[in-house]
Amino acid sequence: MLSYICPNWVLLLLLTGSTVSELIVIGEVGQNITVPCHYNVWNTNSITSMCWGRDRCPNSKCSKPIIWTDGWRVTEQHSSRYQLEGDLQKGDVSLTIMDAREADSGTYCCRVEIPGWFNDQLINHKVVVKKARISTASPHTYTSEQTSAPGSTSESSFTVTRTWPSVSASEAPQTASTPCSGPSDCLDVTVNLQNTSVSLASQQHPERGLYIGIGLCAALLLILILALLLT
């Protein structure tokens, strides 16, 4: 009878003794990530040792331990990147991972050794370290267009492009490089350009005008001689 009761009693202690909880902590590469862990401290006698390990909490101690305390101070430390920045004497044994890396992702065990059989407080944390998000601003294109003055009938701007015969630099008309501010301005520019082209054409062919003048004089003289003969 005793041999039957003892195994069941041990199994009951295993199932109801230690309390295990799990949390997920997410951070980014390059940040300091704090993995929380606390226990209740009623008085100085309640201060106890604890450890952090890089694996799930085993039946005792910590697997792959990275830091140990005696309840008052850190006694063992695997790397300076693992720090306990909380107040140990108040039960704050949270682990801070300095300058986190992707390789720091994984399961961490916080084990607080409470005196007595199977009284240890166990917390398994899943730490996820992601790559830092790089924000890239999409390129913006800014366009500007010239519009007519408020109150005009049209809002679109006009640009006049003309091709003229090649002339000397002294005869070339002066043109504005800026587009028209409105339809009326463009119309004036067009008329001026046409008048300039006519004057240029007359200047390029002076002999033709001379021949026409001589012909007209000869015709008038011939008519005058015929009138005198008839009278």
PDB file of C-alpha atoms in Angstrom:
ATOM      1  CA  MET A   1       0.000   0.000   0.000  1.00  0.00           C
ATOM      2  CA  LEU A   2       2.829   2.386   0.893  1.00  0.00           C
ATOM      3  CA  SER A   3       4.664   1.557  -2.320  1.00  0.00           C
ATOM      4  CA  TYR A   4       1.532   2.611  -4.250  1.00  0.00           C
ATOM      5  CA  ILE A   5       1.010   5.904  -2.367  1.00  0.00           C
ATOM      6  CA  CYS A   6       4.614   7.206  -2.564  1.00  0.00           C
ATOM      7  CA  PRO A   7       4.955   7.326  -6.392  1.00  0.00           C
ATOM      8  CA  ASN A   8       1.573   9.074  -6.667  1.00  0.00           C
ATOM      9  CA  TRP A   9       2.591  11.602  -4.024  1.00  0.00           C
ATOM     10  CA  VAL A  10       5.836  12.386  -5.866  1.00  0.00           C
ATOM     11  CA  LEU A  11       3.938  12.734  -9.160  1.00  0.00           C
ATOM     12  CA  LEU A  12       1.442  15.084  -7.511  1.00  0.00           C
ATOM     13  CA  LEU A  13       4.307  17.284  -6.262  1.00  0.00           C
ATOM     14  CA  LEU A  14       5.822  17.386  -9.753  1.00  0.00           C
ATOM     15  CA  LEU A  15       2.540  18.492 -11.282  1.00  0.00           C
ATOM     16  CA  THR A  16       1.528  21.072  -8.688  1.00  0.00           C
ATOM     17  CA  GLY A  17       4.861  22.285  -7.320  1.00  0.00           C
ATOM     18  CA  SER A  18       6.679  24.563  -9.780  1.00  0.00           C
ATOM     19  CA  THR A  19       4.661  27.036 -11.792  1.00  0.00           C
ATOM     20  CA  VAL A  20       5.716  27.572 -15.396  1.00  0.00           C
ATOM     21  CA  SER A  21       4.496  30.417 -17.606  1.00  0.00           C
ATOM     22  CA  GLU A  22       5.530  31.552 -21.079  1.00  0.00           C
ATOM     23  CA  LEU A  23       5.825  35.021 -22.593  1.00  0.00           C
ATOM     24  CA  ILE A  24       6.845  36.389 -26.006  1.00  0.00           C
ATOM     25  CA  VAL A  25       9.202  39.358 -26.284  1.00  0.00           C
ATOM     26  CA  ILE A  26       9.803  41.025 -29.672  1.00  0.00           C
ATOM     27  CA  GLY A  27      12.587  43.484 -30.443  1.00  0.00           C
ATOM     28  CA  GLU A  28      14.771  44.790 -33.250  1.00  0.00           C
ATOM     29  CA  VAL A  29      18.430  44.375 -34.076  1.00  0.00           C
ATOM     30  CA  GLY A  30      20.581  46.981 -32.341  1.00  0.00           C
ATOM     31  CA  GLN A  31      18.073  47.689 -29.570  1.00  0.00           C
ATOM     32  CA  ASN A  32      18.344  46.845 -25.884  1.00  0.00           C
ATOM     33  CA  ILE A  33      15.682  44.208 -25.218  1.00  0.00           C
ATOM     34  CA  THR A  34      14.396  43.651 -21.687  1.00  0.00           C
ATOM     35  CA  VAL A  35      12.971  40.209 -20.866  1.00  0.00           C
ATOM     36  CA  PRO A  36      10.821  40.612 -17.743  1.00  0.00           C
ATOM     37  CA  CYS A  37      11.016  38.442 -14.635  1.00  0.00           C
ATOM     38  CA  HIS A  38       9.938  39.281 -11.063  1.00  0.00           C
ATOM     39  CA  TYR A  39       9.268  37.482  -7.795  1.00  0.00           C
ATOM     40  CA  ASN A  40       7.739  38.606  -4.520  1.00  0.00           C
ATOM     41  CA  VAL A  41      10.075  39.823  -1.775  1.00  0.00           C
ATOM     42  CA  TRP A  42       8.359  40.137   1.601  1.00  0.00           C
ATOM     43  CA  ASN A  43      11.492  40.700   3.658  1.00  0.00           C
ATOM     44  CA  THR A  44      15.232  40.149   3.442  1.00  0.00           C
ATOM     45  CA  ASN A  45      14.703  36.455   4.081  1.00  0.00           C
ATOM     46  CA  SER A  46      12.659  36.266   0.880  1.00  0.00           C
ATOM     47  CA  ILE A  47      15.590  37.345  -1.279  1.00  0.00           C
ATOM     48  CA  THR A  48      16.846  34.277  -3.108  1.00  0.00           C
ATOM     49  CA  SER A  49      19.138  33.147  -5.889  1.00  0.00           C
ATOM     50  CA  MET A  50      18.075  32.837  -9.514  1.00  0.00           C
ATOM     51  CA  CYS A  51      19.476  32.149 -12.964  1.00  0.00           C
ATOM     52  CA  TRP A  52      18.827  32.798 -16.650  1.00  0.00           C
ATOM     53  CA  GLY A  53      19.405  30.130 -19.295  1.00  0.00           C
ATOM     54  CA  ARG A  54      19.267  29.866 -23.092  1.00  0.00           C
ATOM     55  CA  ASP A  55      16.724  27.061 -23.258  1.00  0.00           C
ATOM     56  CA  ARG A  56      13.503  25.883 -21.659  1.00  0.00           C
ATOM     57  CA  CYS A  57      13.560  25.519 -17.901  1.00  0.00           C
ATOM     58  CA  PRO A  58      14.703  22.021 -16.874  1.00  0.00           C
ATOM     59  CA  ASN A  59      13.777  20.215 -13.680  1.00  0.00           C
ATOM     60  CA  SER A  60      16.534  22.026 -11.784  1.00  0.00           C
ATOM     61  CA  LYS A  61      18.950  24.896 -12.357  1.00  0.00           C
ATOM     62  CA  CYS A  62      19.221  26.440 -15.862  1.00  0.00           C
ATOM     63  CA  SER A  63      20.228  24.876 -19.145  1.00  0.00           C
ATOM     64  CA  LYS A  64      23.018  26.810 -20.877  1.00  0.00           C
ATOM     65  CA  PRO A  65      23.181  29.392 -18.065  1.00  0.00           C
ATOM     66  CA  ILE A  66      24.093  32.949 -19.050  1.00  0.00           C
ATOM     67  CA  ILE A  67      23.792  34.745 -15.697  1.00  0.00           C
ATOM     68  CA  TRP A  68      23.509  33.829 -12.010  1.00  0.00           C
ATOM     69  CA  THR A  69      22.735  35.805  -8.836  1.00  0.00           C
ATOM     70  CA  ASP A  70      22.828  34.984  -5.172  1.00  0.00           C
ATOM     71  CA  GLY A  71      19.837  37.231  -4.603  1.00  0.00           C
ATOM     72  CA  TRP A  72      21.970  40.281  -3.825  1.00  0.00           C
ATOM     73  CA  ARG A  73      24.372  40.571  -6.734  1.00  0.00           C
ATOM     74  CA  VAL A  74      25.425  38.894  -9.975  1.00  0.00           C
ATOM     75  CA  THR A  75      27.809  36.047  -9.261  1.00  0.00           C
ATOM     76  CA  GLU A  76      28.301  34.642 -12.776  1.00  0.00           C
ATOM     77  CA  GLN A  77      27.912  36.281 -16.159  1.00  0.00           C
ATOM     78  CA  HIS A  78      28.383  34.610 -19.540  1.00  0.00           C
ATOM     79  CA  SER A  79      28.703  37.894 -21.482  1.00  0.00           C
ATOM     80  CA  SER A  80      28.692  41.613 -20.724  1.00  0.00           C
ATOM     81  CA  ARG A  81      25.773  41.917 -23.177  1.00  0.00           C
ATOM     82  CA  TYR A  82      23.554  40.246 -20.560  1.00  0.00           C
ATOM     83  CA  GLN A  83      22.685  42.617 -17.731  1.00  0.00           C
ATOM     84  CA  LEU A  84      20.337  42.662 -14.740  1.00  0.00           C
ATOM     85  CA  GLU A  85      19.475  46.347 -14.481  1.00  0.00           C
ATOM     86  CA  GLY A  86      16.561  45.976 -12.053  1.00  0.00           C
ATOM     87  CA  ASP A  87      16.629  46.154  -8.267  1.00  0.00           C
ATOM     88  CA  LEU A  88      17.547  42.606  -7.281  1.00  0.00           C
ATOM     89  CA  GLN A  89      16.620  43.143  -3.630  1.00  0.00           C
ATOM     90  CA  LYS A  90      13.078  44.026  -4.688  1.00  0.00           C
ATOM     91  CA  GLY A  91      12.675  40.938  -6.820  1.00  0.00           C
ATOM     92  CA  ASP A  92      13.269  42.595 -10.221  1.00  0.00           C
ATOM     93  CA  VAL A  93      15.524  40.122 -12.028  1.00  0.00           C
ATOM     94  CA  SER A  94      14.568  41.126 -15.583  1.00  0.00           C
ATOM     95  CA  LEU A  95      17.218  40.336 -18.193  1.00  0.00           C
ATOM     96  CA  THR A  96      18.411  43.097 -20.533  1.00  0.00           C
ATOM     97  CA  ILE A  97      20.064  42.010 -23.780  1.00  0.00           C
ATOM     98  CA  MET A  98      22.331  44.842 -24.897  1.00  0.00           C
ATOM     99  CA  ASP A  99      22.681  45.610 -28.625  1.00  0.00           C
ATOM    100  CA  ALA A 100      20.450  42.697 -29.639  1.00  0.00           C
ATOM    101  CA  ARG A 101      21.328  40.512 -32.615  1.00  0.00           C
ATOM    102  CA  GLU A 102      19.317  38.066 -34.674  1.00  0.00           C
ATOM    103  CA  ALA A 103      21.296  35.245 -33.059  1.00  0.00           C
ATOM    104  CA  ASP A 104      19.785  36.264 -29.694  1.00  0.00           C
ATOM    105  CA  SER A 105      16.388  34.952 -30.819  1.00  0.00           C
ATOM    106  CA  GLY A 106      15.254  31.857 -28.995  1.00  0.00           C
ATOM    107  CA  THR A 107      13.895  30.577 -25.679  1.00  0.00           C
ATOM    108  CA  TYR A 108      15.113  32.000 -22.368  1.00  0.00           C
ATOM    109  CA  CYS A 109      14.431  30.541 -18.937  1.00  0.00           C
ATOM    110  CA  CYS A 110      14.083  32.626 -15.781  1.00  0.00           C
ATOM    111  CA  ARG A 111      14.360  30.388 -12.736  1.00  0.00           C
ATOM    112  CA  VAL A 112      13.874  31.819  -9.227  1.00  0.00           C
ATOM    113  CA  GLU A 113      14.952  29.296  -6.616  1.00  0.00           C
ATOM    114  CA  ILE A 114      12.278  29.400  -3.915  1.00  0.00           C
ATOM    115  CA  PRO A 115      13.239  27.352  -0.817  1.00  0.00           C
ATOM    116  CA  GLY A 116      11.365  24.055  -0.500  1.00  0.00           C
ATOM    117  CA  TRP A 117      10.648  21.149  -2.768  1.00  0.00           C
ATOM    118  CA  PHE A 118       9.439  22.019  -6.259  1.00  0.00           C
ATOM    119  CA  ASN A 119       8.709  25.631  -5.290  1.00  0.00           C
ATOM    120  CA  ASP A 120      10.890  27.262  -7.940  1.00  0.00           C
ATOM    121  CA  GLN A 121       9.281  29.957 -10.074  1.00  0.00           C
ATOM    122  CA  LEU A 122       9.840  29.169 -13.752  1.00  0.00           C
ATOM    123  CA  ILE A 123       9.184  31.461 -16.700  1.00  0.00           C
ATOM    124  CA  ASN A 124      10.007  30.553 -20.297  1.00  0.00           C
ATOM    125  CA  HIS A 125      10.341  33.510 -22.655  1.00  0.00           C
ATOM    126  CA  LYS A 126      10.375  33.356 -26.441  1.00  0.00           C
ATOM    127  CA  VAL A 127      12.553  36.208 -27.691  1.00  0.00           C
ATOM    128  CA  VAL A 128      12.218  37.289 -31.326  1.00  0.00           C
ATOM    129  CA  VAL A 129      14.809  39.722 -32.683  1.00  0.00           C
ATOM    130  CA  LYS A 130      13.867  41.161 -36.071  1.00  0.00           C
ATOM    131  CA  LYS A 131      15.891  43.206 -38.530  1.00  0.00           C
ATOM    132  CA  ALA A 132      15.532  46.946 -38.115  1.00  0.00           C
ATOM    133  CA  ARG A 133      12.951  48.460 -40.438  1.00  0.00           C
ATOM    134  CA  ILE A 134      14.471  50.963 -42.887  1.00  0.00           C
ATOM    135  CA  SER A 135      12.030  53.653 -43.920  1.00  0.00           C
ATOM    136  CA  THR A 136      12.582  54.765 -47.518  1.00  0.00           C
ATOM    137  CA  ALA A 137      10.739  57.868 -48.591  1.00  0.00           C
ATOM    138  CA  SER A 138       9.215  57.457 -52.019  1.00  0.00           C
ATOM    139  CA  PRO A 139      10.512  60.051 -54.520  1.00  0.00           C
ATOM    140  CA  HIS A 140       8.167  62.946 -55.140  1.00  0.00           C
ATOM    141  CA  THR A 141       7.996  64.832 -58.409  1.00  0.00           C
ATOM    142  CA  TYR A 142       6.977  68.439 -58.150  1.00  0.00           C
ATOM    143  CA  THR A 143       5.637  70.060 -61.289  1.00  0.00           C
ATOM    144  CA  SER A 144       4.696  73.665 -61.811  1.00  0.00           C
ATOM    145  CA  GLU A 145       2.760  75.173 -64.667  1.00  0.00           C
ATOM    146  CA  GLN A 146       2.034  78.749 -65.557  1.00  0.00           C
ATOM    147  CA  THR A 147      -1.616  79.670 -65.732  1.00  0.00           C
ATOM    148  CA  SER A 148      -3.442  82.758 -66.829  1.00  0.00           C
ATOM    149  CA  ALA A 149      -4.466  85.430 -64.376  1.00  0.00           C
ATOM    150  CA  PRO A 150      -7.614  84.865 -62.278  1.00  0.00           C
ATOM    151  CA  GLY A 151     -10.804  85.774 -64.136  1.00  0.00           C
ATOM    152  CA  SER A 152      -9.529  84.908 -67.617  1.00  0.00           C
ATOM    153  CA  THR A 153     -11.425  82.450 -69.788  1.00  0.00           C
ATOM    154  CA  SER A 154      -8.558  80.010 -70.141  1.00  0.00           C
ATOM    155  CA  GLU A 155      -6.225  78.590 -67.518  1.00  0.00           C
ATOM    156  CA  SER A 156      -3.716  76.775 -69.715  1.00  0.00           C
ATOM    157  CA  SER A 157      -0.458  78.446 -70.745  1.00  0.00           C
ATOM    158  CA  PHE A 158       0.695  78.824 -74.368  1.00  0.00           C
ATOM    159  CA  THR A 159       4.137  78.478 -75.855  1.00  0.00           C
ATOM    160  CA  VAL A 160       4.791  79.597 -79.464  1.00  0.00           C
ATOM    161  CA  THR A 161       7.592  77.949 -81.422  1.00  0.00           C
ATOM    162  CA  ARG A 162       8.599  79.356 -84.837  1.00  0.00           C
ATOM    163  CA  THR A 163      11.301  78.500 -87.374  1.00  0.00           C
ATOM    164  CA  TRP A 164      12.676  81.449 -89.392  1.00  0.00           C
ATOM    165  CA  PRO A 165      15.093  81.722 -92.358  1.00  0.00           C
ATOM    166  CA  SER A 166      18.670  82.189 -91.386  1.00  0.00           C
ATOM    167  CA  VAL A 167      19.611  85.851 -91.232  1.00  0.00           C
ATOM    168  CA  SER A 168      22.572  87.812 -89.970  1.00  0.00           C
ATOM    169  CA  ALA A 169      22.945  88.570 -86.303  1.00  0.00           C
ATOM    170  CA  SER A 170      22.127  92.264 -86.831  1.00  0.00           C
ATOM    171  CA  GLU A 171      18.885  91.418 -88.609  1.00  0.00           C
ATOM    172  CA  ALA A 172      17.737  88.697 -86.232  1.00  0.00           C
ATOM    173  CA  PRO A 173      14.693  89.703 -84.170  1.00  0.00           C
ATOM    174  CA  GLN A 174      14.931  89.661 -80.375  1.00  0.00           C
ATOM    175  CA  THR A 175      12.692  86.920 -78.932  1.00  0.00           C
ATOM    176  CA  ALA A 176      11.635  86.356 -75.357  1.00  0.00           C
ATOM    177  CA  SER A 177      12.646  83.097 -73.682  1.00  0.00           C
ATOM    178  CA  THR A 178       9.703  82.985 -71.287  1.00  0.00           C
ATOM    179  CA  PRO A 179       6.329  81.491 -72.322  1.00  0.00           C
ATOM    180  CA  CYS A 180       3.244  83.664 -72.809  1.00  0.00           C
ATOM    181  CA  SER A 181       1.266  84.530 -69.727  1.00  0.00           C
ATOM    182  CA  GLY A 182      -2.081  84.441 -71.628  1.00  0.00           C
ATOM    183  CA  PRO A 183      -3.752  84.012 -75.034  1.00  0.00           C
ATOM    184  CA  SER A 184      -3.793  87.789 -75.771  1.00  0.00           C
ATOM    185  CA  ASP A 185      -0.047  88.048 -75.114  1.00  0.00           C
ATOM    186  CA  CYS A 186       0.646  85.096 -77.416  1.00  0.00           C
ATOM    187  CA  LEU A 187      -1.506  86.716 -80.176  1.00  0.00           C
ATOM    188  CA  ASP A 188       0.511  89.950 -79.932  1.00  0.00           C
ATOM    189  CA  VAL A 189       3.744  87.992 -80.118  1.00  0.00           C
ATOM    190  CA  THR A 190       2.525  86.133 -83.213  1.00  0.00           C
ATOM    191  CA  VAL A 191       1.521  89.378 -85.030  1.00  0.00           C
ATOM    192  CA  ASN A 192       4.820  91.021 -84.207  1.00  0.00           C
ATOM    193  CA  LEU A 193       6.724  87.994 -85.441  1.00  0.00           C
ATOM    194  CA  GLN A 194       4.745  87.979 -88.732  1.00  0.00           C
ATOM    195  CA  ASN A 195       5.414  91.724 -89.295  1.00  0.00           C
ATOM    196  CA  THR A 196       9.080  91.129 -88.605  1.00  0.00           C
ATOM    197  CA  SER A 197       9.160  88.302 -91.157  1.00  0.00           C
ATOM    198  CA  VAL A 198       7.555  90.551 -93.860  1.00  0.00           C
ATOM    199  CA  SER A 199      10.069  93.336 -93.227  1.00  0.00           C
ATOM    200  CA  LEU A 200      12.894  90.824 -93.336  1.00  0.00           C
ATOM    201  CA  ALA A 201      11.616  89.426 -96.631  1.00  0.00           C
ATOM    202  CA  SER A 202      11.457  92.914 -98.177  1.00  0.00           C
ATOM    203  CA  GLN A 203      14.957  93.663 -96.955  1.00  0.00           C
ATOM    204  CA  GLN A 204      16.303  90.423 -98.389  1.00  0.00           C
ATOM    205  CA  HIS A 205      14.955  91.225-101.961  1.00  0.00           C
ATOM    206  CA  PRO A 206      15.534  95.005-102.648  1.00  0.00           C
ATOM    207  CA  GLU A 207      16.148  94.503-106.387  1.00  0.00           C
ATOM    208  CA  ARG A 208      12.661  93.109-107.001  1.00  0.00           C
ATOM    209  CA  GLY A 209      11.086  96.359-105.698  1.00  0.00           C
ATOM    210  CA  LEU A 210      13.371  98.441-107.923  1.00  0.00           C
ATOM    211  CA  TYR A 211      12.347  96.481-111.034  1.00  0.00           C
ATOM    212  CA  ILE A 212       8.670  96.910-110.245  1.00  0.00           C
ATOM    213  CA  GLY A 213       9.103 100.705-109.841  1.00  0.00           C
ATOM    214  CA  ILE A 214      10.933 101.074-113.178  1.00  0.00           C
ATOM    215  CA  GLY A 215       8.257  99.043-114.943  1.00  0.00           C
ATOM    216  CA  LEU A 216       5.465 101.213-113.569  1.00  0.00           C
ATOM    217  CA  CYS A 217       7.259 104.412-114.654  1.00  0.00           C
ATOM    218  CA  ALA A 218       7.784 103.062-118.168  1.00  0.00           C
ATOM    219  CA  ALA A 219       4.115 102.130-118.480  1.00  0.00           C
ATOM    220  CA  LEU A 220       2.972 105.589-117.363  1.00  0.00           C
ATOM    221  CA  LEU A 221       5.382 107.261-119.829  1.00  0.00           C
ATOM    222  CA  LEU A 222       4.070 105.133-122.706  1.00  0.00           C
ATOM    223  CA  ILE A 223       0.473 106.001-121.886  1.00  0.00           C
ATOM    224  CA  LEU A 224       1.369 109.710-121.771  1.00  0.00           C
ATOM    225  CA  ILE A 225       3.044 109.558-125.263  1.00  0.00           C
ATOM    226  CA  LEU A 226       0.015 107.789-126.778  1.00  0.00           C
ATOM    227  CA  ALA A 227      -2.305 110.437-125.329  1.00  0.00           C
ATOM    228  CA  LEU A 228      -0.238 113.240-126.876  1.00  0.00           C
ATOM    229  CA  LEU A 229      -0.208 111.567-130.278  1.00  0.00           C
ATOM    230  CA  LEU A 230      -3.967 111.090-130.244  1.00  0.00           C
ATOM    231  CA  THR A 231      -4.578 114.745-129.379  1.00  0.00           C
TER     232      THR A 231
END
